[in-house]
XYZ file of N, CA, C and O in Angstrom:
804
model
N 130.009 39.452 42.309
C 130.383 39.781 43.680
C 131.693 40.571 43.678
O 132.633 40.202 42.982
N 131.728 41.650 44.442
C 132.935 42.479 44.522
C 134.052 41.723 45.237
O 133.845 41.180 46.327
N 135.213 41.697 44.623
C 136.368 41.047 45.232
C 137.108 42.035 46.137
O 137.155 43.230 45.862
N 137.683 41.504 47.194
C 138.543 42.291 48.068
C 139.999 41.939 47.809
O 140.331 40.765 47.596
N 140.839 42.952 47.819
C 142.283 42.745 47.823
C 142.769 43.225 49.184
O 142.662 44.409 49.507
N 143.257 42.300 49.982
C 143.779 42.665 51.296
C 145.247 43.064 51.147
O 146.046 42.304 50.601
N 145.559 44.231 51.650
C 146.910 44.783 51.516
C 147.551 44.815 52.898
O 147.232 45.662 53.732
N 148.430 43.865 53.144
C 149.125 43.754 54.427
C 150.402 44.583 54.325
O 151.248 44.327 53.464
N 150.543 45.563 55.208
C 151.620 46.533 55.017
C 152.154 47.075 56.327
O 151.532 46.973 57.387
N 153.331 47.660 56.221
C 153.944 48.493 57.257
C 154.577 49.663 56.510
O 155.206 49.468 55.461
N 154.403 50.861 57.043
C 154.922 52.054 56.377
C 156.432 52.020 56.180
O 156.963 52.751 55.346
N 157.135 51.187 56.946
C 158.600 51.184 56.894
C 159.148 50.573 55.617
O 160.342 50.701 55.336
N 158.310 49.924 54.835
C 158.779 49.210 53.645
C 158.657 50.060 52.385
O 157.543 50.451 52.010
N 159.762 50.331 51.687
C 159.668 51.069 50.423
C 158.895 50.280 49.373
O 158.207 50.860 48.536
N 158.997 48.957 49.411
C 158.238 48.134 48.474
C 156.742 48.228 48.732
O 155.941 48.223 47.793
N 156.358 48.327 49.996
C 154.938 48.504 50.332
C 154.446 49.857 49.828
O 153.324 49.974 49.331
N 155.276 50.892 49.959
C 154.897 52.212 49.439
C 154.624 52.144 47.941
O 153.598 52.645 47.454
N 155.525 51.534 47.202
C 155.381 51.477 45.751
C 154.173 50.630 45.344
O 153.421 51.006 44.438
N 153.963 49.510 46.014
C 152.787 48.687 45.729
C 151.506 49.458 46.028
O 150.537 49.395 45.264
N 151.512 50.196 47.111
C 150.346 51.001 47.498
C 149.990 52.035 46.441
O 148.808 52.307 46.191
N 150.987 52.591 45.789
C 150.737 53.605 44.765
C 150.125 53.008 43.494
O 149.360 53.669 42.794
N 150.460 51.761 43.208
C 149.978 51.111 41.992
C 148.634 50.412 42.207
O 147.806 50.317 41.290
N 148.402 49.938 43.423
C 147.258 49.080 43.711
C 145.890 49.706 43.424
O 145.007 49.010 42.898
N 145.635 50.977 43.739
C 144.282 51.512 43.501
C 143.820 51.405 42.051
O 142.671 51.009 41.781
N 144.684 51.732 41.096
C 144.303 51.622 39.690
C 144.082 50.169 39.291
O 143.149 49.857 38.533
N 144.937 49.295 39.798
C 144.789 47.868 39.502
C 143.440 47.362 40.007
O 142.706 46.680 39.280
N 143.115 47.696 41.245
C 141.851 47.248 41.829
C 140.662 47.822 41.072
O 139.675 47.117 40.803
N 140.760 49.094 40.706
C 139.651 49.748 39.999
C 139.372 49.089 38.659
O 138.214 48.989 38.226
N 140.415 48.625 37.977
C 140.229 47.984 36.679
C 139.375 46.719 36.771
O 138.782 46.285 35.791
N 139.354 46.138 37.968
C 138.632 44.878 38.150
C 137.452 45.015 39.118
O 136.890 44.000 39.539
N 137.117 46.248 39.461
C 135.993 46.471 40.362
C 136.224 45.901 41.747
O 135.270 45.540 42.452
N 137.486 45.798 42.140
C 137.827 45.232 43.449
C 137.998 46.338 44.482
O 138.275 47.494 44.143
N 137.835 45.990 45.731
C 138.016 46.924 46.834
C 139.266 46.550 47.618
O 139.562 45.368 47.803
N 139.979 47.563 48.075
C 141.196 47.353 48.864
C 140.854 47.381 50.341
O 140.155 48.285 50.808
N 141.339 46.392 51.070
C 141.194 46.400 52.530
C 142.592 46.452 53.136
O 143.399 45.545 52.923
N 142.862 47.531 53.849
C 144.176 47.716 54.455
C 144.303 46.879 55.729
O 143.406 46.873 56.572
N 145.450 46.201 55.859
C 145.725 45.378 57.040
C 147.084 45.792 57.598
O 148.128 45.284 57.185
N 147.107 46.756 58.526
C 148.385 47.189 59.105
C 148.972 46.143 60.048
O 148.249 45.535 60.844
N 150.272 45.915 59.919
C 151.007 45.011 60.809
C 152.325 45.677 61.186
O 152.718 46.678 60.592
N 153.002 45.086 62.152
C 154.313 45.589 62.560
C 155.369 44.652 61.983
O 155.503 43.499 62.417
N 156.107 45.134 60.990
C 157.019 44.281 60.246
C 158.121 43.695 61.114
O 158.523 42.546 60.921
N 158.617 44.444 62.071
C 159.680 43.922 62.936
C 159.213 42.677 63.684
O 159.977 41.717 63.868
N 157.951 42.659 64.098
C 157.392 41.493 64.785
C 157.206 40.333 63.824
O 157.449 39.175 64.174
N 156.779 40.635 62.595
C 156.658 39.597 61.561
C 158.016 38.947 61.319
O 158.142 37.717 61.283
N 159.052 39.754 61.169
C 160.396 39.229 60.940
C 160.846 38.326 62.088
O 161.388 37.246 61.873
N 160.612 38.793 63.308
C 161.037 38.019 64.475
C 160.306 36.682 64.531
O 160.907 35.641 64.830
N 159.014 36.694 64.235
C 158.203 35.481 64.333
C 158.519 34.486 63.233
O 158.290 33.276 63.400
N 159.037 34.967 62.107
C 159.274 34.089 60.952
C 160.757 33.880 60.651
O 161.105 33.339 59.603
N 161.608 34.341 61.551
C 163.062 34.215 61.359
C 163.495 34.817 60.027
O 164.282 34.244 59.281
N 162.947 35.999 59.747
C 163.216 36.686 58.491
C 163.851 38.039 58.794
O 163.936 38.454 59.961
N 164.281 38.739 57.773
C 164.838 40.076 57.950
C 164.740 40.852 56.642
O 164.492 40.273 55.579
N 164.913 42.152 56.751
C 164.881 43.016 55.577
C 165.938 42.571 54.576
O 167.061 42.225 54.963
N 165.605 42.602 53.265
C 166.635 42.245 52.274
C 167.839 43.179 52.324
O 168.963 42.768 52.029
N 167.619 44.430 52.725
C 168.754 45.358 52.823
C 169.696 44.945 53.944
O 170.907 45.140 53.851
N 169.132 44.363 54.998
C 169.982 43.852 56.074
C 170.570 42.503 55.696
O 171.756 42.230 55.932
N 169.747 41.651 55.100
C 170.205 40.306 54.736
C 171.379 40.352 53.772
O 172.278 39.515 53.829
N 171.355 41.348 52.871
C 172.403 41.432 51.845
C 173.336 42.623 52.063
O 173.966 43.096 51.120
N 173.422 43.073 53.290
C 174.251 44.249 53.588
C 175.727 44.023 53.284
O 176.464 44.966 52.988
N 176.155 42.770 53.308
C 177.552 42.452 53.018
C 177.798 42.299 51.520
O 178.944 42.232 51.078
N 176.708 42.211 50.754
C 176.812 42.016 49.311
C 176.496 43.337 48.628
O 175.342 43.682 48.399
N 177.523 44.085 48.285
C 177.331 45.440 47.765
C 176.587 45.450 46.433
O 175.766 46.335 46.172
N 176.841 44.466 45.597
C 176.166 44.424 44.298
C 174.674 44.138 44.469
O 173.832 44.730 43.781
N 174.352 43.216 45.372
C 172.949 42.894 45.625
C 172.231 44.096 46.233
O 171.114 44.432 45.823
N 172.851 44.749 47.200
C 172.250 45.925 47.830
C 172.024 47.037 46.819
O 170.985 47.703 46.825
N 173.009 47.231 45.935
C 172.872 48.257 44.907
C 171.733 47.918 43.956
O 170.977 48.795 43.528
N 171.592 46.631 43.627
C 170.507 46.225 42.732
C 169.146 46.468 43.374
O 168.211 46.939 42.703
N 169.009 46.144 44.655
C 167.728 46.347 45.347
C 167.310 47.811 45.301
O 166.140 48.128 45.053
N 168.276 48.704 45.516
C 167.976 50.138 45.461
C 167.625 50.553 44.035
O 166.669 51.309 43.812
N 168.382 50.055 43.071
C 168.118 50.359 41.663
C 166.720 49.898 41.262
O 165.990 50.612 40.549
N 166.326 48.733 41.717
C 165.018 48.172 41.372
C 163.880 49.035 41.906
O 162.861 49.222 41.224
N 164.043 49.571 43.099
C 163.037 50.467 43.663
C 162.864 51.705 42.794
O 161.740 52.086 42.440
N 163.979 52.329 42.448
C 163.919 53.558 41.650
C 163.411 53.283 40.228
O 162.659 54.096 39.670
N 163.786 52.148 39.665
C 163.310 51.792 38.325
C 161.802 51.572 38.324
O 161.094 52.051 37.428
N 161.306 50.851 39.321
C 159.863 50.599 39.439
C 159.111 51.923 39.509
O 158.095 52.106 38.833
N 159.614 52.844 40.332
C 158.959 54.148 40.480
C 159.036 54.959 39.192
O 158.038 55.543 38.740
N 160.202 55.006 38.591
C 160.408 55.817 37.392
C 159.504 55.363 36.244
O 158.899 56.196 35.552
N 159.400 54.070 36.054
C 158.619 53.553 34.926
C 157.122 53.738 35.124
O 156.348 53.612 34.164
N 156.712 54.050 36.337
C 155.292 54.271 36.615
C 154.991 55.724 36.961
O 153.884 56.053 37.370
N 155.994 56.574 36.821
C 155.804 57.992 37.081
C 155.521 58.319 38.531
O 154.791 59.272 38.832
N 156.123 57.554 39.443
C 155.874 57.744 40.872
C 157.001 58.542 41.517
O 158.177 58.354 41.180
N 156.647 59.412 42.434
C 157.652 60.092 43.245
C 158.168 59.122 44.295
O 157.388 58.488 45.002
N 159.483 59.014 44.401
C 160.072 58.099 45.382
C 161.492 58.531 45.704
O 162.285 58.819 44.808
N 161.792 58.564 46.997
C 163.151 58.817 47.476
C 163.393 57.904 48.673
O 162.517 57.767 49.529
N 164.544 57.288 48.726
C 164.872 56.493 49.910
C 164.889 57.408 51.130
O 165.466 58.499 51.083
N 164.281 56.934 52.200
C 164.229 57.731 53.417
C 165.618 57.901 54.020
O 166.366 56.923 54.137
N 165.970 59.130 54.426
C 167.264 59.327 55.094
C 167.293 58.692 56.473
O 168.362 58.589 57.076
N 166.137 58.265 56.969
C 166.048 57.662 58.301
C 165.847 56.150 58.237
O 165.581 55.518 59.253
N 165.957 55.570 57.048
C 165.772 54.126 56.880
C 166.905 53.361 57.562
O 168.070 53.749 57.411
N 166.606 52.296 58.318
C 165.291 51.729 58.628
C 164.544 52.527 59.700
O 165.172 53.116 60.582
N 163.229 52.530 59.600
C 162.404 53.363 60.460
C 161.677 52.547 61.526
O 161.355 51.379 61.320
N 161.383 53.227 62.631
C 160.502 52.674 63.659
C 159.113 53.251 63.404
O 158.904 54.452 63.540
N 158.168 52.410 63.033
C 156.846 52.894 62.610
C 155.732 52.545 63.600
O 154.556 52.610 63.248
N 156.077 52.197 64.832
C 155.032 51.717 65.748
C 153.936 52.754 65.977
O 152.751 52.402 66.025
N 154.298 54.037 66.111
C 153.274 55.064 66.317
C 152.404 55.211 65.078
O 151.179 55.263 65.150
N 153.030 55.281 63.923
C 152.284 55.442 62.670
C 151.379 54.242 62.407
O 150.255 54.397 61.916
N 151.847 53.033 62.750
C 151.029 51.850 62.516
C 149.867 51.766 63.501
O 148.789 51.264 63.150
N 150.040 52.249 64.703
C 148.901 52.316 65.633
C 147.862 53.292 65.096
O 146.653 53.054 65.216
N 148.325 54.379 64.519
C 147.407 55.316 63.875
C 146.667 54.662 62.728
O 145.479 54.911 62.503
N 147.367 53.788 61.989
C 146.741 53.070 60.880
C 145.646 52.138 61.377
O 144.611 51.980 60.723
N 145.868 51.537 62.522
C 144.833 50.689 63.124
C 143.604 51.531 63.466
O 142.464 51.126 63.198
N 143.841 52.701 64.038
C 142.728 53.595 64.382
C 141.963 54.036 63.135
O 140.752 54.297 63.194
N 142.650 54.107 62.000
C 142.037 54.571 60.754
C 141.231 53.492 60.041
O 140.437 53.803 59.146
N 141.418 52.232 60.415
C 140.783 51.134 59.685
C 139.265 51.299 59.631
O 138.607 51.482 60.651
N 138.740 51.242 58.406
C 137.303 51.321 58.208
C 136.712 52.708 58.283
O 135.512 52.893 58.038
N 137.549 53.712 58.593
C 137.052 55.088 58.686
C 137.042 55.733 57.293
O 137.757 55.313 56.396
N 136.250 56.777 57.165
C 136.153 57.472 55.874
C 137.478 58.126 55.484
O 137.710 58.400 54.310
N 138.340 58.358 56.455
C 139.610 59.039 56.207
C 140.803 58.083 56.184
O 141.951 58.514 56.165
N 140.543 56.782 56.128
C 141.646 55.809 56.152
C 142.595 56.011 54.976
O 143.823 56.029 55.161
N 142.053 56.160 53.771
C 142.904 56.354 52.591
C 143.805 57.571 52.750
O 144.992 57.528 52.393
N 143.246 58.656 53.274
C 144.026 59.893 53.430
C 145.137 59.714 54.449
O 146.239 60.257 54.268
N 144.859 58.978 55.513
C 145.899 58.740 56.521
C 147.031 57.899 55.924
O 148.214 58.232 56.073
N 146.672 56.815 55.255
C 147.690 55.924 54.677
C 148.528 56.680 53.648
O 149.767 56.592 53.647
N 147.869 57.429 52.770
C 148.590 58.230 51.774
C 149.534 59.223 52.445
O 150.682 59.399 52.016
N 149.041 59.905 53.473
C 149.814 60.951 54.141
C 151.107 60.406 54.735
O 152.187 61.000 54.579
N 151.012 59.270 55.414
C 152.196 58.721 56.080
C 153.164 58.123 55.071
O 154.382 58.357 55.155
N 152.655 57.376 54.106
C 153.547 56.833 53.078
C 154.294 57.963 52.361
O 155.510 57.884 52.154
N 153.572 59.023 51.973
C 154.210 60.136 51.266
C 155.220 60.862 52.150
O 156.279 61.298 51.672
N 154.882 61.007 53.420
C 155.793 61.694 54.349
C 157.150 61.002 54.400
O 158.197 61.658 54.440
N 157.136 59.663 54.356
C 158.375 58.898 54.450
C 159.111 58.847 53.120
O 160.297 59.175 53.030
N 158.385 58.423 52.062
C 159.037 58.011 50.816
C 159.021 59.071 49.722
O 159.601 58.864 48.658
N 158.374 60.199 49.988
C 158.448 61.337 49.065
C 159.166 62.505 49.724
O 160.079 63.101 49.149
N 158.765 62.804 50.979
C 159.261 64.006 51.649
C 160.376 63.748 52.656
O 160.961 64.703 53.170
N 160.681 62.490 52.942
C 161.802 62.161 53.821
C 161.629 62.628 55.252
O 162.619 62.978 55.910
N 160.408 62.573 55.761
C 160.163 63.042 57.127
C 160.391 61.931 58.144
O 160.262 60.736 57.841
N 160.690 62.338 59.374
C 161.036 61.405 60.448
C 159.786 61.063 61.254
O 159.527 61.632 62.302
N 159.014 60.097 60.748
C 157.694 59.868 61.339
C 157.735 59.088 62.658
O 156.696 58.911 63.286
N 158.911 58.628 63.099
C 158.955 58.022 64.433
C 158.971 59.080 65.526
O 158.857 58.756 66.714
N 159.075 60.348 65.135
C 158.934 61.480 66.056
C 157.445 61.823 66.118
O 156.846 62.221 65.124
N 156.839 61.660 67.292
C 155.399 61.844 67.434
C 154.957 63.259 67.088
O 153.858 63.463 66.565
N 155.804 64.231 67.325
C 155.467 65.610 66.960
C 155.429 65.794 65.441
O 154.556 66.490 64.911
N 156.366 65.177 64.745
C 156.377 65.233 63.281
C 155.140 64.535 62.728
O 154.466 65.048 61.827
N 154.820 63.371 63.279
C 153.638 62.632 62.835
C 152.371 63.447 63.068
O 151.480 63.483 62.208
N 152.292 64.122 64.190
C 151.130 64.970 64.487
C 151.005 66.097 63.472
O 149.900 66.409 62.999
N 152.121 66.699 63.112
C 152.095 67.771 62.106
C 151.582 67.252 60.761
O 150.805 67.936 60.077
N 152.003 66.057 60.396
C 151.558 65.454 59.133
C 150.041 65.238 59.157
O 149.342 65.541 58.184
N 149.550 64.750 60.273
C 148.108 64.502 60.423
C 147.325 65.807 60.323
O 146.290 65.887 59.661
N 147.840 66.851 60.958
C 147.171 68.155 60.916
C 147.149 68.728 59.506
O 146.135 69.277 59.056
N 148.255 68.591 58.805
C 148.350 69.138 57.445
C 147.343 68.490 56.494
O 146.876 69.126 55.546
N 146.995 67.235 56.737
C 146.043 66.523 55.886
C 144.608 66.644 56.409
O 143.713 65.966 55.909
N 144.410 67.489 57.395
C 143.074 67.729 57.947
C 142.436 66.435 58.457
O 141.252 66.172 58.255
N 143.238 65.637 59.130
C 142.777 64.390 59.736
C 142.428 64.626 61.202
O 142.870 65.622 61.791
N 141.635 63.753 61.813
C 141.216 63.944 63.215
C 142.373 63.738 64.193
O 142.609 62.634 64.679
N 143.076 64.791 64.462
C 144.312 64.729 65.255
C 144.074 64.120 66.627
O 144.811 63.222 67.061
N 143.073 64.592 67.319
C 142.849 64.129 68.686
C 142.566 62.625 68.730
O 143.139 61.903 69.558
N 141.693 62.153 67.852
C 141.366 60.723 67.826
C 142.595 59.881 67.522
O 142.824 58.837 68.138
N 143.379 60.330 66.569
C 144.554 59.553 66.185
C 145.606 59.574 67.285
O 146.200 58.536 67.609
N 145.830 60.722 67.885
C 146.804 60.808 68.986
C 146.392 59.932 70.158
O 147.221 59.263 70.777
N 145.108 59.936 70.483
C 144.622 59.091 71.583
C 144.849 57.617 71.272
O 145.230 56.838 72.158
N 144.612 57.235 70.018
C 144.824 55.845 69.627
C 146.300 55.466 69.693
O 146.658 54.385 70.179
N 147.149 56.349 69.206
C 148.584 56.081 69.169
C 149.152 55.861 70.571
O 150.012 54.992 70.780
N 148.660 56.619 71.523
C 149.196 56.543 72.879
C 148.382 55.632 73.798
O 148.758 55.433 74.957
N 147.293 55.077 73.283
C 146.442 54.209 74.100
C 146.777 52.738 73.944
O 147.628 52.347 73.138
N 146.079 51.905 74.705
C 146.367 50.467 74.720
C 145.619 49.685 73.640
O 146.103 48.650 73.185
N 144.440 50.164 73.232
C 143.611 49.390 72.314
C 144.283 49.206 70.959
O 144.384 48.090 70.442
N 144.742 50.303 70.354
C 145.391 50.206 69.046
C 146.682 49.396 69.136
O 147.010 48.626 68.224
N 147.404 49.566 70.229
C 148.643 48.815 70.437
C 148.367 47.314 70.451
O 149.056 46.535 69.772
N 147.339 46.898 71.200
C 147.004 45.478 71.289
C 146.429 44.959 69.978
O 146.752 43.845 69.550
N 145.604 45.769 69.332
C 145.021 45.358 68.051
C 146.106 45.139 67.006
O 146.058 44.185 66.224
N 147.095 46.020 67.001
C 148.206 45.869 66.060
C 148.965 44.574 66.329
O 149.328 43.846 65.390
N 149.188 44.266 67.587
C 149.845 43.009 67.939
C 149.026 41.815 67.462
O 149.569 40.862 66.877
N 147.720 41.870 67.720
C 146.844 40.753 67.343
C 146.793 40.572 65.832
O 146.822 39.439 65.334
N 146.709 41.690 65.096
C 146.663 41.597 63.633
C 147.964 41.051 63.073
O 147.966 40.305 62.088
N 149.068 41.418 63.689
C 150.371 40.938 63.232
C 150.488 39.440 63.449
O 150.933 38.699 62.556
N 150.060 38.971 64.603
C 150.087 37.533 64.888
C 149.178 36.773 63.930
O 149.540 35.699 63.433
N 148.003 37.335 63.649
C 147.067 36.688 62.731
C 147.645 36.615 61.324
O 147.464 35.613 60.619
N 148.340 37.659 60.909
C 148.966 37.669 59.583
C 150.041 36.592 59.488
O 150.137 35.887 58.472
N 150.836 36.451 60.535
C 151.884 35.420 60.550
C 151.251 34.031 60.466
O 151.727 33.161 59.717
N 150.173 33.816 61.207
C 149.489 32.521 61.147
C 148.960 32.244 59.746
O 148.866 31.087 59.318
N 148.657 33.296 59.030
C 148.120 33.156 57.674
C 149.210 32.920 56.638
O 148.927 32.651 55.475
N 150.464 33.053 57.038
C 151.571 32.793 56.133
C 152.409 34.000 55.778
O 153.374 33.885 55.027
N 152.075 35.168 56.316
C 152.826 36.385 56.009
C 154.212 36.313 56.643
O 154.353 35.991 57.825
N 155.229 36.616 55.851
C 156.610 36.618 56.337
C 157.304 37.946 56.061
O 158.458 38.139 56.443
N 156.626 38.852 55.373
C 157.164 40.166 55.051
C 156.062 41.001 54.421
O 154.918 40.548 54.308
N 156.404 42.216 54.023
C 155.426 43.081 53.352
C 156.084 43.728 52.128
O 157.312 43.852 52.097
N 155.264 44.104 51.145
C 153.808 43.973 51.143
C 153.371 42.544 50.821
O 153.983 41.862 50.002
N 152.316 42.106 51.480
C 151.633 40.873 51.125
C 150.218 41.244 50.711
O 149.595 42.109 51.326
N 149.732 40.600 49.682
C 148.381 40.850 49.210
C 147.637 39.530 49.149
O 148.206 38.496 48.758
N 146.379 39.571 49.558
C 145.536 38.389 49.504
C 144.338 38.669 48.610
O 143.684 39.706 48.741
N 144.068 37.734 47.717
C 142.807 37.696 46.984
C 142.176 36.369 47.378
O 142.648 35.301 46.968
N 141.163 36.444 48.225
C 140.646 35.226 48.825
C 141.716 34.591 49.691
O 142.334 35.253 50.525
N 141.987 33.311 49.449
C 143.016 32.616 50.230
C 144.384 32.640 49.554
O 145.365 32.154 50.119
N 144.449 33.218 48.349
C 145.717 33.270 47.622
C 146.565 34.441 48.108
O 146.110 35.584 48.133
N 147.826 34.149 48.469
C 148.739 35.178 48.949
C 149.758 35.512 47.864
O 150.268 34.618 47.175
N 150.062 36.798 47.745
C 151.054 37.293 46.787
C 152.013 38.200 47.543
O 151.576 39.126 48.235
N 153.306 37.941 47.409
C 154.297 38.714 48.164
C 155.076 39.650 47.255
O 155.552 39.254 46.189
N 155.230 40.892 47.694
C 156.117 41.838 47.035
C 155.451 42.636 45.934
O 154.448 42.231 45.349
N 156.046 43.783 45.649
C 155.493 44.668 44.616
C 155.528 44.033 43.237
O 154.691 44.324 42.377
N 156.488 43.149 43.020
C 156.622 42.530 41.699
C 155.621 41.398 41.473
O 155.611 40.797 40.398
N 154.787 41.132 42.478
C 153.732 40.124 42.301
C 152.404 40.758 41.898
O 151.402 40.062 41.740
N 152.381 42.082 41.684
C 151.129 42.756 41.354
C 150.524 42.244 40.050
O 149.300 42.186 39.901
N 151.354 41.866 39.099
C 150.836 41.320 37.841
C 150.067 40.029 38.101
O 149.034 39.766 37.471
N 150.541 39.234 39.044
C 149.844 37.995 39.384
C 148.564 38.260 40.158
O 147.590 37.506 40.033
N 148.563 39.328 40.957
C 147.320 39.733 41.619
C 146.267 40.068 40.567
O 145.097 39.669 40.668
N 146.697 40.782 39.528
C 145.773 41.153 38.464
C 145.259 39.934 37.720
O 144.063 39.833 37.413
N 146.108 38.968 37.458
C 145.676 37.740 36.805
C 144.668 36.980 37.670
O 143.706 36.403 37.157
N 144.883 36.990 38.960
C 143.951 36.310 39.877
C 142.588 36.989 39.854
O 141.554 36.306 39.816
N 142.586 38.306 39.853
C 141.321 39.043 39.793
C 140.599 38.789 38.463
O 139.368 38.645 38.434
N 141.359 38.725 37.399
C 140.762 38.430 36.086
C 140.113 37.043 36.086
O 139.013 36.854 35.549
N 140.794 36.088 36.711
C 140.284 34.720 36.727
C 138.998 34.597 37.537
O 138.183 33.677 37.284
N 138.800 35.481 38.474
C 137.619 35.423 39.350
C 136.431 36.187 38.810
O 135.344 36.130 39.392
N 136.621 36.936 37.725
C 135.511 37.739 37.182
C 134.487 36.868 36.459
O 134.845 35.874 35.829
């Protein structure tokens, strides 16, 4: 039976970007399929009394420097393009509503790749709806459908509902990955995701 790896994410997280870049090869090695689960991280933080590690350790210069170093080291050792966004922290509500609209569509992978790359490779300001629209057009994605979803009520409510459901499931930050009922948090838990998939084969 094909296993699913659920990838709970928000584009605003550099750790989610890096995990997203590594996950497809990991899943392919085990014949697993990735299911994207977009959530709004700010709402997750509020519901779980949590916050970004960059904010939590903003007073600790050594810890903050290490967190940044760890991101770049992870990317470098895997040959990934990565740059801290000049607009970090970002407001991703429009982009995440677009992600909801993309769920299950043939172009979902292209949308997710496009937005993650726009932020963490090209340093674009995706909370500007015009910039986001340009990114969608450049990737030959269905601009009208995505724009309608971003500005409509259905995707907005669905994103809220998915975020609440993720919190009920135990999510307190992103990236979170689920293999069955087992939850794995953070990019550095990918090795354990792989061990779980191996155990289920």
